[in-house]
JSON list of N, CA and C and ligand atoms in Angstrom, two decimals:
[
{"chain": "N", "resi": 1, "resn": "UNK", "atom": "N", "xyz": [13.49, -12.93, 8.94]},
{"chain": "N", "resi": 1, "resn": "UNK", "atom": "CA", "xyz": [12.55, -11.84, 9.22]},
{"chain": "N", "resi": 1, "resn": "UNK", "atom": "C", "xyz": [11.26, -12.05, 8.44]},
{"chain": "N", "resi": 2, "resn": "UNK", "atom": "N", "xyz": [10.17, -11.85, 9.13]},
{"chain": "N", "resi": 2, "resn": "UNK", "atom": "CA", "xyz": [8.89, -12.00, 8.45]},
{"chain": "N", "resi": 2, "resn": "UNK", "atom": "C", "xyz": [8.71, -10.89, 7.42]},
{"chain": "N", "resi": 3, "resn": "UNK", "atom": "N", "xyz": [8.05, -11.24, 6.33]},
{"chain": "N", "resi": 3, "resn": "UNK", "atom": "CA", "xyz": [7.89, -10.22, 5.28]},
{"chain": "N", "resi": 3, "resn": "UNK", "atom": "C", "xyz": [6.89, -9.14, 5.69]},
{"chain": "N", "resi": 4, "resn": "UNK", "atom": "N", "xyz": [7.10, -7.97, 5.21]},
{"chain": "N", "resi": 4, "resn": "UNK", "atom": "CA", "xyz": [6.16, -6.88, 5.45]},
{"chain": "N", "resi": 4, "resn": "UNK", "atom": "C", "xyz": [5.01, -7.06, 4.46]},
{"chain": "N", "resi": 5, "resn": "UNK", "atom": "N", "xyz": [3.82, -7.08, 5.01]},
{"chain": "N", "resi": 5, "resn": "UNK", "atom": "CA", "xyz": [2.65, -7.36, 4.18]},
{"chain": "N", "resi": 5, "resn": "UNK", "atom": "C", "xyz": [2.03, -6.04, 3.70]},
{"chain": "N", "resi": 6, "resn": "UNK", "atom": "N", "xyz": [1.98, -5.88, 2.42]},
{"chain": "N", "resi": 6, "resn": "UNK", "atom": "CA", "xyz": [1.42, -4.65, 1.85]},
{"chain": "N", "resi": 6, "resn": "UNK", "atom": "C", "xyz": [0.17, -5.01, 1.05]},
{"chain": "N", "resi": 7, "resn": "UNK", "atom": "N", "xyz": [-0.96, -4.49, 1.50]},
{"chain": "N", "resi": 7, "resn": "UNK", "atom": "CA", "xyz": [-2.21, -4.78, 0.79]},
{"chain": "N", "resi": 7, "resn": "UNK", "atom": "C", "xyz": [-2.69, -3.51, 0.07]},
{"chain": "N", "resi": 8, "resn": "UNK", "atom": "N", "xyz": [-2.77, -3.62, -1.21]},
{"chain": "N", "resi": 8, "resn": "UNK", "atom": "CA", "xyz": [-3.27, -2.49, -2.00]},
{"chain": "N", "resi": 8, "resn": "UNK", "atom": "C", "xyz": [-4.76, -2.69, -2.20]},
{"chain": "N", "resi": 9, "resn": "UNK", "atom": "N", "xyz": [-5.54, -1.73, -1.75]},
{"chain": "N", "resi": 9, "resn": "UNK", "atom": "CA", "xyz": [-6.98, -1.87, -1.93]},
{"chain": "N", "resi": 9, "resn": "UNK", "atom": "C", "xyz": [-7.32, -1.69, -3.41]},
{"chain": "N", "resi": 10, "resn": "UNK", "atom": "N", "xyz": [-8.00, -2.68, -3.95]},
{"chain": "N", "resi": 10, "resn": "UNK", "atom": "CA", "xyz": [-8.39, -2.58, -5.35]},
{"chain": "N", "resi": 10, "resn": "UNK", "atom": "C", "xyz": [-9.92, -2.57, -5.47]},
{"chain": "N", "resi": 11, "resn": "UNK", "atom": "N", "xyz": [-10.57, -2.15, -4.39]},
{"chain": "N", "resi": 11, "resn": "UNK", "atom": "CA", "xyz": [-12.01, -1.91, -4.46]},
{"chain": "N", "resi": 11, "resn": "UNK", "atom": "C", "xyz": [-12.28, -0.77, -5.43]},
{"chain": "N", "resi": 12, "resn": "UNK", "atom": "N", "xyz": [-13.51, -0.60, -5.80]},
{"chain": "N", "resi": 12, "resn": "UNK", "atom": "CA", "xyz": [-13.83, 0.35, -6.88]},
{"chain": "N", "resi": 12, "resn": "UNK", "atom": "C", "xyz": [-13.32, 1.75, -6.61]},
{"chain": "N", "resi": 13, "resn": "UNK", "atom": "N", "xyz": [-13.60, 2.29, -5.42]},
{"chain": "N", "resi": 13, "resn": "UNK", "atom": "CA", "xyz": [-13.21, 3.67, -5.13]},
{"chain": "N", "resi": 13, "resn": "UNK", "atom": "C", "xyz": [-11.70, 3.83, -5.23]},
{"chain": "N", "resi": 14, "resn": "UNK", "atom": "N", "xyz": [-10.99, 2.97, -4.56]},
{"chain": "N", "resi": 14, "resn": "UNK", "atom": "CA", "xyz": [-9.53, 3.08, -4.56]},
{"chain": "N", "resi": 14, "resn": "UNK", "atom": "C", "xyz": [-8.96, 2.85, -5.96]},
{"chain": "N", "resi": 15, "resn": "UNK", "atom": "N", "xyz": [-9.54, 1.91, -6.66]},
{"chain": "N", "resi": 15, "resn": "UNK", "atom": "CA", "xyz": [-9.03, 1.60, -8.00]},
{"chain": "N", "resi": 15, "resn": "UNK", "atom": "C", "xyz": [-9.16, 2.83, -8.91]},
{"chain": "N", "resi": 16, "resn": "UNK", "atom": "N", "xyz": [-10.35, 3.44, -8.84]},
{"chain": "N", "resi": 16, "resn": "UNK", "atom": "CA", "xyz": [-10.61, 4.61, -9.70]},
{"chain": "N", "resi": 16, "resn": "UNK", "atom": "C", "xyz": [-9.71, 5.78, -9.29]},
{"chain": "N", "resi": 17, "resn": "UNK", "atom": "N", "xyz": [-9.44, 5.91, -8.00]},
{"chain": "N", "resi": 17, "resn": "UNK", "atom": "CA", "xyz": [-8.67, 7.06, -7.52]},
{"chain": "N", "resi": 17, "resn": "UNK", "atom": "C", "xyz": [-7.16, 6.80, -7.48]},
{"chain": "N", "resi": 18, "resn": "UNK", "atom": "N", "xyz": [-6.73, 5.76, -8.15]},
{"chain": "N", "resi": 18, "resn": "UNK", "atom": "CA", "xyz": [-5.28, 5.63, -8.31]},
{"chain": "N", "resi": 18, "resn": "UNK", "atom": "C", "xyz": [-4.65, 4.32, -7.93]},
{"chain": "N", "resi": 19, "resn": "UNK", "atom": "N", "xyz": [-5.41, 3.40, -7.33]},
{"chain": "N", "resi": 19, "resn": "UNK", "atom": "CA", "xyz": [-4.79, 2.15, -6.92]},
{"chain": "N", "resi": 19, "resn": "UNK", "atom": "C", "xyz": [-4.31, 1.34, -8.11]},
{"chain": "N", "resi": 20, "resn": "UNK", "atom": "N", "xyz": [-4.89, 1.59, -9.27]},
{"chain": "N", "resi": 20, "resn": "UNK", "atom": "CA", "xyz": [-4.45, 0.83, -10.43]},
{"chain": "N", "resi": 20, "resn": "UNK", "atom": "C", "xyz": [-2.97, 1.08, -10.69]},
{"chain": "N", "resi": 21, "resn": "UNK", "atom": "N", "xyz": [-2.53, 2.34, -10.52]},
{"chain": "N", "resi": 21, "resn": "UNK", "atom": "CA", "xyz": [-1.11, 2.66, -10.72]},
{"chain": "N", "resi": 21, "resn": "UNK", "atom": "C", "xyz": [-0.25, 2.05, -9.62]},
{"chain": "N", "resi": 22, "resn": "UNK", "atom": "N", "xyz": [-0.82, 1.92, -8.42]},
{"chain": "N", "resi": 22, "resn": "UNK", "atom": "CA", "xyz": [-0.04, 1.38, -7.29]},
{"chain": "N", "resi": 22, "resn": "UNK", "atom": "C", "xyz": [0.36, -0.08, -7.51]},
{"chain": "N", "resi": 23, "resn": "UNK", "atom": "N", "xyz": [-0.40, -0.75, -8.35]},
{"chain": "N", "resi": 23, "resn": "UNK", "atom": "CA", "xyz": [-0.09, -2.16, -8.56]},
{"chain": "N", "resi": 23, "resn": "UNK", "atom": "C", "xyz": [1.28, -2.37, -9.20]},
{"chain": "N", "resi": 24, "resn": "UNK", "atom": "N", "xyz": [1.85, -1.30, -9.74]},
{"chain": "N", "resi": 24, "resn": "UNK", "atom": "CA", "xyz": [3.19, -1.40, -10.32]},
{"chain": "N", "resi": 24, "resn": "UNK", "atom": "C", "xyz": [4.28, -1.20, -9.28]},
{"chain": "N", "resi": 25, "resn": "UNK", "atom": "N", "xyz": [3.89, -1.08, -8.02]},
{"chain": "N", "resi": 25, "resn": "UNK", "atom": "CA", "xyz": [4.87, -0.71, -6.98]},
{"chain": "N", "resi": 25, "resn": "UNK", "atom": "C", "xyz": [6.06, -1.67, -6.93]},
{"chain": "N", "resi": 26, "resn": "UNK", "atom": "N", "xyz": [5.79, -2.92, -7.24]},
{"chain": "N", "resi": 26, "resn": "UNK", "atom": "CA", "xyz": [6.87, -3.90, -7.18]},
{"chain": "N", "resi": 26, "resn": "UNK", "atom": "C", "xyz": [8.07, -3.49, -8.05]},
{"chain": "N", "resi": 27, "resn": "UNK", "atom": "N", "xyz": [7.76, -2.87, -9.17]},
{"chain": "N", "resi": 27, "resn": "UNK", "atom": "CA", "xyz": [8.83, -2.46, -10.09]},
{"chain": "N", "resi": 27, "resn": "UNK", "atom": "C", "xyz": [9.68, -1.32, -9.52]},
{"chain": "N", "resi": 28, "resn": "UNK", "atom": "N", "xyz": [9.08, -0.58, -8.58]},
{"chain": "N", "resi": 28, "resn": "UNK", "atom": "CA", "xyz": [9.78, 0.60, -8.06]},
{"chain": "N", "resi": 28, "resn": "UNK", "atom": "C", "xyz": [10.45, 0.35, -6.71]},
{"chain": "N", "resi": 29, "resn": "UNK", "atom": "N", "xyz": [10.26, -0.84, -6.18]},
{"chain": "N", "resi": 29, "resn": "UNK", "atom": "CA", "xyz": [10.87, -1.13, -4.87]},
{"chain": "N", "resi": 29, "resn": "UNK", "atom": "C", "xyz": [12.39, -1.14, -5.01]},
{"chain": "N", "resi": 30, "resn": "UNK", "atom": "N", "xyz": [13.07, -0.48, -4.08]},
{"chain": "N", "resi": 30, "resn": "UNK", "atom": "CA", "xyz": [14.53, -0.56, -4.11]},
{"chain": "N", "resi": 30, "resn": "UNK", "atom": "C", "xyz": [14.97, -2.02, -3.95]},
{"chain": "N", "resi": 31, "resn": "UNK", "atom": "N", "xyz": [16.07, -2.34, -4.57]},
{"chain": "N", "resi": 31, "resn": "UNK", "atom": "CA", "xyz": [16.56, -3.72, -4.59]},
{"chain": "N", "resi": 31, "resn": "UNK", "atom": "C", "xyz": [16.59, -4.35, -3.19]},
{"chain": "N", "resi": 32, "resn": "UNK", "atom": "N", "xyz": [17.02, -3.57, -2.20]},
{"chain": "N", "resi": 32, "resn": "UNK", "atom": "CA", "xyz": [17.20, -4.13, -0.84]},
{"chain": "N", "resi": 32, "resn": "UNK", "atom": "C", "xyz": [15.87, -4.43, -0.16]},
{"chain": "N", "resi": 33, "resn": "UNK", "atom": "N", "xyz": [14.77, -3.93, -0.71]},
{"chain": "N", "resi": 33, "resn": "UNK", "atom": "CA", "xyz": [13.47, -4.19, -0.09]},
{"chain": "N", "resi": 33, "resn": "UNK", "atom": "C", "xyz": [12.71, -5.33, -0.77]},
{"chain": "N", "resi": 34, "resn": "UNK", "atom": "N", "xyz": [13.14, -5.66, -1.97]},
{"chain": "N", "resi": 34, "resn": "UNK", "atom": "CA", "xyz": [12.33, -6.58, -2.79]},
{"chain": "N", "resi": 34, "resn": "UNK", "atom": "C", "xyz": [11.99, -7.90, -2.11]},
{"chain": "N", "resi": 35, "resn": "UNK", "atom": "N", "xyz": [12.94, -8.49, -1.40]},
{"chain": "N", "resi": 35, "resn": "UNK", "atom": "CA", "xyz": [12.65, -9.79, -0.78]},
{"chain": "N", "resi": 35, "resn": "UNK", "atom": "C", "xyz": [12.09, -9.64, 0.63]},
{"chain": "N", "resi": 36, "resn": "UNK", "atom": "N", "xyz": [11.83, -8.41, 1.05]},
{"chain": "N", "resi": 36, "resn": "UNK", "atom": "CA", "xyz": [11.31, -8.20, 2.41]},
{"chain": "N", "resi": 36, "resn": "UNK", "atom": "C", "xyz": [9.82, -7.88, 2.41]},
{"chain": "N", "resi": 37, "resn": "UNK", "atom": "N", "xyz": [9.25, -7.77, 1.22]},
{"chain": "N", "resi": 37, "resn": "UNK", "atom": "CA", "xyz": [7.88, -7.27, 1.11]},
{"chain": "N", "resi": 37, "resn": "UNK", "atom": "C", "xyz": [7.01, -8.25, 0.33]},
{"chain": "N", "resi": 38, "resn": "UNK", "atom": "N", "xyz": [5.80, -8.42, 0.82]},
{"chain": "N", "resi": 38, "resn": "UNK", "atom": "CA", "xyz": [4.84, -9.24, 0.09]},
{"chain": "N", "resi": 38, "resn": "UNK", "atom": "C", "xyz": [3.67, -8.33, -0.29]},
{"chain": "N", "resi": 39, "resn": "UNK", "atom": "N", "xyz": [3.42, -8.20, -1.57]},
{"chain": "N", "resi": 39, "resn": "UNK", "atom": "CA", "xyz": [2.39, -7.28, -2.03]},
{"chain": "N", "resi": 39, "resn": "UNK", "atom": "C", "xyz": [1.18, -8.05, -2.54]},
{"chain": "N", "resi": 40, "resn": "UNK", "atom": "N", "xyz": [0.03, -7.68, -2.03]},
{"chain": "N", "resi": 40, "resn": "UNK", "atom": "CA", "xyz": [-1.19, -8.33, -2.50]},
{"chain": "N", "resi": 40, "resn": "UNK", "atom": "C", "xyz": [-2.25, -7.27, -2.76]},
{"chain": "N", "resi": 41, "resn": "UNK", "atom": "N", "xyz": [-3.28, -7.65, -3.46]},
{"chain": "N", "resi": 41, "resn": "UNK", "atom": "CA", "xyz": [-4.43, -6.77, -3.64]},
{"chain": "N", "resi": 41, "resn": "UNK", "atom": "C", "xyz": [-5.48, -7.13, -2.59]},
{"chain": "N", "resi": 42, "resn": "UNK", "atom": "N", "xyz": [-6.29, -6.19, -2.20]},
{"chain": "N", "resi": 42, "resn": "UNK", "atom": "CA", "xyz": [-7.33, -6.46, -1.22]},
{"chain": "N", "resi": 42, "resn": "UNK", "atom": "C", "xyz": [-8.65, -5.90, -1.73]},
{"chain": "N", "resi": 43, "resn": "UNK", "atom": "N", "xyz": [-9.71, -6.56, -1.36]},
{"chain": "N", "resi": 43, "resn": "UNK", "atom": "CA", "xyz": [-11.02, -5.98, -1.65]},
{"chain": "N", "resi": 43, "resn": "UNK", "atom": "C", "xyz": [-11.20, -4.75, -0.78]},
{"chain": "N", "resi": 44, "resn": "UNK", "atom": "N", "xyz": [-12.24, -3.99, -1.04]},
{"chain": "N", "resi": 44, "resn": "UNK", "atom": "CA", "xyz": [-12.50, -2.75, -0.29]},
{"chain": "N", "resi": 44, "resn": "UNK", "atom": "C", "xyz": [-12.20, -2.96, 1.20]},
{"chain": "N", "resi": 45, "resn": "UNK", "atom": "N", "xyz": [-11.30, -2.13, 1.72]},
{"chain": "N", "resi": 45, "resn": "UNK", "atom": "CA", "xyz": [-10.90, -2.24, 3.13]},
{"chain": "N", "resi": 45, "resn": "UNK", "atom": "C", "xyz": [-11.93, -1.58, 4.05]},
{"chain": "N", "resi": 46, "resn": "UNK", "atom": "N", "xyz": [-12.96, -1.02, 3.46]},
{"chain": "N", "resi": 46, "resn": "UNK", "atom": "CA", "xyz": [-14.01, -0.39, 4.26]},
{"chain": "N", "resi": 46, "resn": "UNK", "atom": "C", "xyz": [-13.65, 1.01, 4.72]},
{"chain": "N", "resi": 47, "resn": "UNK", "atom": "N", "xyz": [-12.58, 1.57, 4.14]},
{"chain": "N", "resi": 47, "resn": "UNK", "atom": "CA", "xyz": [-12.12, 2.89, 4.58]},
{"chain": "N", "resi": 47, "resn": "UNK", "atom": "C", "xyz": [-12.64, 4.02, 3.71]},
{"chain": "N", "resi": 48, "resn": "UNK", "atom": "N", "xyz": [-13.29, 3.67, 2.62]},
{"chain": "N", "resi": 48, "resn": "UNK", "atom": "CA", "xyz": [-13.68, 4.70, 1.66]},
{"chain": "N", "resi": 48, "resn": "UNK", "atom": "C", "xyz": [-15.11, 5.18, 1.90]},
{"chain": "N", "resi": 49, "resn": "UNK", "atom": "N", "xyz": [-15.71, 4.74, 2.98]},
{"chain": "N", "resi": 49, "resn": "UNK", "atom": "CA", "xyz": [-17.12, 5.09, 3.23]},
{"chain": "N", "resi": 49, "resn": "UNK", "atom": "C", "xyz": [-17.25, 6.53, 3.70]},
{"chain": "N", "resi": 50, "resn": "UNK", "atom": "N", "xyz": [-18.47, 6.98, 3.75]},
{"chain": "N", "resi": 50, "resn": "UNK", "atom": "CA", "xyz": [-18.80, 8.31, 4.25]},
{"chain": "N", "resi": 50, "resn": "UNK", "atom": "C", "xyz": [-17.98, 9.39, 3.56]},
{"chain": "N", "resi": 51, "resn": "UNK", "atom": "N", "xyz": [-17.33, 10.23, 4.34]},
{"chain": "N", "resi": 51, "resn": "UNK", "atom": "CA", "xyz": [-16.63, 11.36, 3.71]},
{"chain": "N", "resi": 51, "resn": "UNK", "atom": "C", "xyz": [-15.17, 11.03, 3.42]},
{"chain": "N", "resi": 52, "resn": "UNK", "atom": "N", "xyz": [-14.81, 9.77, 3.59]},
{"chain": "N", "resi": 52, "resn": "UNK", "atom": "CA", "xyz": [-13.40, 9.45, 3.45]},
{"chain": "N", "resi": 52, "resn": "UNK", "atom": "C", "xyz": [-12.99, 9.03, 2.05]},
{"chain": "N", "resi": 53, "resn": "UNK", "atom": "N", "xyz": [-13.95, 9.03, 1.13]},
{"chain": "N", "resi": 53, "resn": "UNK", "atom": "CA", "xyz": [-13.57, 8.53, -0.19]},
{"chain": "N", "resi": 53, "resn": "UNK", "atom": "C", "xyz": [-12.49, 9.38, -0.84]},
{"chain": "N", "resi": 54, "resn": "UNK", "atom": "N", "xyz": [-12.43, 10.66, -0.43]},
{"chain": "N", "resi": 54, "resn": "UNK", "atom": "CA", "xyz": [-11.41, 11.56, -0.98]},
{"chain": "N", "resi": 54, "resn": "UNK", "atom": "C", "xyz": [-10.01, 11.20, -0.55]},
{"chain": "N", "resi": 55, "resn": "UNK", "atom": "N", "xyz": [-9.90, 10.35, 0.48]},
{"chain": "N", "resi": 55, "resn": "UNK", "atom": "CA", "xyz": [-8.58, 9.94, 0.95]},
{"chain": "N", "resi": 55, "resn": "UNK", "atom": "C", "xyz": [-8.09, 8.68, 0.24]},
{"chain": "N", "resi": 56, "resn": "UNK", "atom": "N", "xyz": [-8.90, 8.13, -0.62]},
{"chain": "N", "resi": 56, "resn": "UNK", "atom": "CA", "xyz": [-8.49, 6.94, -1.38]},
{"chain": "N", "resi": 56, "resn": "UNK", "atom": "C", "xyz": [-7.40, 7.37, -2.39]},
{"chain": "N", "resi": 57, "resn": "UNK", "atom": "N", "xyz": [-6.56, 6.50, -2.84]},
{"chain": "N", "resi": 57, "resn": "UNK", "atom": "CA", "xyz": [-6.54, 5.07, -2.54]},
{"chain": "N", "resi": 57, "resn": "UNK", "atom": "C", "xyz": [-5.85, 4.76, -1.21]},
{"chain": "N", "resi": 58, "resn": "UNK", "atom": "N", "xyz": [-6.29, 3.66, -0.64]},
{"chain": "N", "resi": 58, "resn": "UNK", "atom": "CA", "xyz": [-5.73, 3.22, 0.64]},
{"chain": "N", "resi": 58, "resn": "UNK", "atom": "C", "xyz": [-4.85, 1.99, 0.47]},
{"chain": "N", "resi": 59, "resn": "UNK", "atom": "N", "xyz": [-3.81, 1.96, 1.27]},
{"chain": "N", "resi": 59, "resn": "UNK", "atom": "CA", "xyz": [-2.94, 0.79, 1.33]},
{"chain": "N", "resi": 59, "resn": "UNK", "atom": "C", "xyz": [-2.79, 0.43, 2.80]},
{"chain": "N", "resi": 60, "resn": "UNK", "atom": "N", "xyz": [-2.86, -0.85, 3.11]},
{"chain": "N", "resi": 60, "resn": "UNK", "atom": "CA", "xyz": [-2.69, -1.28, 4.50]},
{"chain": "N", "resi": 60, "resn": "UNK", "atom": "C", "xyz": [-1.40, -2.09, 4.61]},
{"chain": "N", "resi": 61, "resn": "UNK", "atom": "N", "xyz": [-0.63, -1.73, 5.62]},
{"chain": "N", "resi": 61, "resn": "UNK", "atom": "CA", "xyz": [0.66, -2.40, 5.80]},
{"chain": "N", "resi": 61, "resn": "UNK", "atom": "C", "xyz": [0.64, -3.15, 7.12]},
{"chain": "N", "resi": 62, "resn": "UNK", "atom": "N", "xyz": [1.02, -4.41, 7.06]},
{"chain": "N", "resi": 62, "resn": "UNK", "atom": "CA", "xyz": [1.05, -5.26, 8.26]},
{"chain": "N", "resi": 62, "resn": "UNK", "atom": "C", "xyz": [-0.26, -5.22, 9.05]},
{"chain": "N", "resi": 63, "resn": "UNK", "atom": "N", "xyz": [-1.34, -5.12, 8.33]},
{"chain": "N", "resi": 63, "resn": "UNK", "atom": "CA", "xyz": [-2.69, -5.16, 8.91]},
{"chain": "N", "resi": 63, "resn": "UNK", "atom": "C", "xyz": [-2.97, -4.04, 9.89]},
{"chain": "N", "resi": 64, "resn": "UNK", "atom": "N", "xyz": [-2.09, -3.06, 10.03]},
{"chain": "N", "resi": 64, "resn": "UNK", "atom": "CA", "xyz": [-2.36, -2.02, 11.02]},
{"chain": "N", "resi": 64, "resn": "UNK", "atom": "C", "xyz": [-2.09, -0.61, 10.52]},
{"chain": "N", "resi": 65, "resn": "UNK", "atom": "N", "xyz": [-1.11, -0.44, 9.67]},
{"chain": "N", "resi": 65, "resn": "UNK", "atom": "CA", "xyz": [-0.77, 0.91, 9.22]},
{"chain": "N", "resi": 65, "resn": "UNK", "atom": "C", "xyz": [-1.57, 1.23, 7.96]},
{"chain": "N", "resi": 66, "resn": "UNK", "atom": "N", "xyz": [-2.32, 2.33, 8.02]},
{"chain": "N", "resi": 66, "resn": "UNK", "atom": "CA", "xyz": [-3.10, 2.72, 6.86]},
{"chain": "N", "resi": 66, "resn": "UNK", "atom": "C", "xyz": [-2.43, 3.90, 6.17]},
{"chain": "N", "resi": 67, "resn": "UNK", "atom": "N", "xyz": [-2.17, 3.75, 4.90]},
{"chain": "N", "resi": 67, "resn": "UNK", "atom": "CA", "xyz": [-1.65, 4.87, 4.12]},
{"chain": "N", "resi": 67, "resn": "UNK", "atom": "C", "xyz": [-2.81, 5.38, 3.28]},
{"chain": "N", "resi": 68, "resn": "UNK", "atom": "N", "xyz": [-3.21, 6.63, 3.51]},
{"chain": "N", "resi": 68, "resn": "UNK", "atom": "CA", "xyz": [-4.29, 7.19, 2.70]},
{"chain": "N", "resi": 68, "resn": "UNK", "atom": "C", "xyz": [-3.69, 8.07, 1.60]},
{"chain": "N", "resi": 69, "resn": "UNK", "atom": "N", "xyz": [-4.46, 8.33, 0.58]},
{"chain": "N", "resi": 69, "resn": "UNK", "atom": "CA", "xyz": [-3.98, 9.04, -0.61]},
{"chain": "N", "resi": 69, "resn": "UNK", "atom": "C", "xyz": [-2.63, 8.44, -1.01]},
{"chain": "N", "resi": 70, "resn": "UNK", "atom": "N", "xyz": [-2.60, 7.13, -1.03]},
{"chain": "N", "resi": 70, "resn": "UNK", "atom": "CA", "xyz": [-1.33, 6.44, -1.24]},
{"chain": "N", "resi": 70, "resn": "UNK", "atom": "C", "xyz": [-0.76, 6.69, -2.63]},
{"chain": "N", "resi": 71, "resn": "UNK", "atom": "N", "xyz": [0.54, 6.85, -2.63]},
{"chain": "N", "resi": 71, "resn": "UNK", "atom": "CA", "xyz": [1.28, 6.90, -3.90]},
{"chain": "N", "resi": 71, "resn": "UNK", "atom": "C", "xyz": [2.40, 5.87, -3.78]},
{"chain": "N", "resi": 72, "resn": "UNK", "atom": "N", "xyz": [3.01, 5.57, -4.88]},
{"chain": "N", "resi": 72, "resn": "UNK", "atom": "CA", "xyz": [4.12, 4.62, -4.83]},
{"chain": "N", "resi": 72, "resn": "UNK", "atom": "C", "xyz": [5.18, 5.12, -3.86]},
{"chain": "N", "resi": 73, "resn": "UNK", "atom": "N", "xyz": [5.49, 6.41, -3.93]},
{"chain": "N", "resi": 73, "resn": "UNK", "atom": "CA", "xyz": [6.51, 6.98, -3.03]},
{"chain": "N", "resi": 73, "resn": "UNK", "atom": "C", "xyz": [6.12, 6.89, -1.57]},
{"chain": "N", "resi": 74, "resn": "UNK", "atom": "N", "xyz": [4.87, 7.26, -1.25]},
{"chain": "N", "resi": 74, "resn": "UNK", "atom": "CA", "xyz": [4.50, 7.27, 0.17]},
{"chain": "N", "resi": 74, "resn": "UNK", "atom": "C", "xyz": [4.47, 5.86, 0.74]},
{"chain": "N", "resi": 75, "resn": "UNK", "atom": "N", "xyz": [4.06, 4.89, -0.06]},
{"chain": "N", "resi": 75, "resn": "UNK", "atom": "CA", "xyz": [4.04, 3.52, 0.43]},
{"chain": "N", "resi": 75, "resn": "UNK", "atom": "C", "xyz": [5.46, 3.01, 0.64]},
{"chain": "N", "resi": 76, "resn": "UNK", "atom": "N", "xyz": [6.35, 3.29, -0.30]},
{"chain": "N", "resi": 76, "resn": "UNK", "atom": "CA", "xyz": [7.74, 2.85, -0.14]},
{"chain": "N", "resi": 76, "resn": "UNK", "atom": "C", "xyz": [8.37, 3.52, 1.08]},
{"chain": "N", "resi": 77, "resn": "UNK", "atom": "N", "xyz": [8.03, 4.77, 1.34]},
{"chain": "N", "resi": 77, "resn": "UNK", "atom": "CA", "xyz": [8.55, 5.44, 2.54]},
{"chain": "N", "resi": 77, "resn": "UNK", "atom": "C", "xyz": [8.09, 4.75, 3.81]},
{"chain": "N", "resi": 78, "resn": "UNK", "atom": "N", "xyz": [6.83, 4.36, 3.85]},
{"chain": "N", "resi": 78, "resn": "UNK", "atom": "CA", "xyz": [6.33, 3.65, 5.03]},
{"chain": "N", "resi": 78, "resn": "UNK", "atom": "C", "xyz": [7.04, 2.31, 5.21]},
{"chain": "N", "resi": 79, "resn": "UNK", "atom": "N", "xyz": [7.28, 1.62, 4.11]},
{"chain": "N", "resi": 79, "resn": "UNK", "atom": "CA", "xyz": [7.98, 0.34, 4.19]},
{"chain": "N", "resi": 79, "resn": "UNK", "atom": "C", "xyz": [9.40, 0.56, 4.73]},
{"chain": "N", "resi": 80, "resn": "UNK", "atom": "N", "xyz": [10.04, 1.61, 4.26]},
{"chain": "N", "resi": 80, "resn": "UNK", "atom": "CA", "xyz": [11.42, 1.89, 4.72]},
{"chain": "N", "resi": 80, "resn": "UNK", "atom": "C", "xyz": [11.45, 2.14, 6.21]},
{"chain": "N", "resi": 81, "resn": "UNK", "atom": "N", "xyz": [10.43, 2.83, 6.74]},
{"chain": "N", "resi": 81, "resn": "UNK", "atom": "CA", "xyz": [10.39, 3.09, 8.19]},
{"chain": "N", "resi": 81, "resn": "UNK", "atom": "C", "xyz": [10.37, 1.78, 8.97]},
{"chain": "N", "resi": 82, "resn": "UNK", "atom": "N", "xyz": [9.66, 0.79, 8.43]},
{"chain": "N", "resi": 82, "resn": "UNK", "atom": "CA", "xyz": [9.53, -0.49, 9.14]},
{"chain": "N", "resi": 82, "resn": "UNK", "atom": "C", "xyz": [10.81, -1.32, 9.04]},
{"chain": "N", "resi": 83, "resn": "UNK", "atom": "N", "xyz": [11.56, -1.13, 8.01]},
{"chain": "N", "resi": 83, "resn": "UNK", "atom": "CA", "xyz": [12.77, -1.93, 7.81]},
{"chain": "N", "resi": 83, "resn": "UNK", "atom": "C", "xyz": [13.90, -1.43, 8.68]},
{"chain": "N", "resi": 84, "resn": "UNK", "atom": "N", "xyz": [13.88, -0.15, 9.01]},
{"chain": "N", "resi": 84, "resn": "UNK", "atom": "CA", "xyz": [14.96, 0.44, 9.82]},
{"chain": "N", "resi": 84, "resn": "UNK", "atom": "C", "xyz": [15.09, -0.20, 11.18]},
{"chain": "E", "resi": 101, "resn": "LIG", "atom": "S1", "xyz": [-12.45, 0.78, -2.19]},
{"chain": "E", "resi": 101, "resn": "LIG", "atom": "FE1", "xyz": [-10.65, 0.97, -1.05]},
{"chain": "E", "resi": 101, "resn": "LIG", "atom": "S2", "xyz": [-11.29, 1.23, 0.96]},
{"chain": "E", "resi": 101, "resn": "LIG", "atom": "FE2", "xyz": [-13.08, 0.98, -0.16]}
]
C-alpha cells in the first residue's frame, strides 16, 4: 500500500499559529499507522491568504485533503479515515 502523504505547512503563518507543535505528530501516531504515513514539512501552501489566515495551521493529506485549524488529533483522525 502506498504511504499516506502528510504535509505540514511550516510557512510563517501556519508555524506561528501552531504548526510547530504539529511537527511532533510522529510521536503521537498509533503504532498501526506509523509505517503507513510519510510526514513532511511544506512551504506555505498558499491557503493562509486573504481572510483565511485564521484557519491556519493547515495540513495537506495526499495532495488533496486540507485540514484547517489542524491539531495533532484532527490530523490523526483524517489519516484513520483513509486507512479504513
Ligand atoms: S503559511 Fe501555511 S498556508 Fe501559508
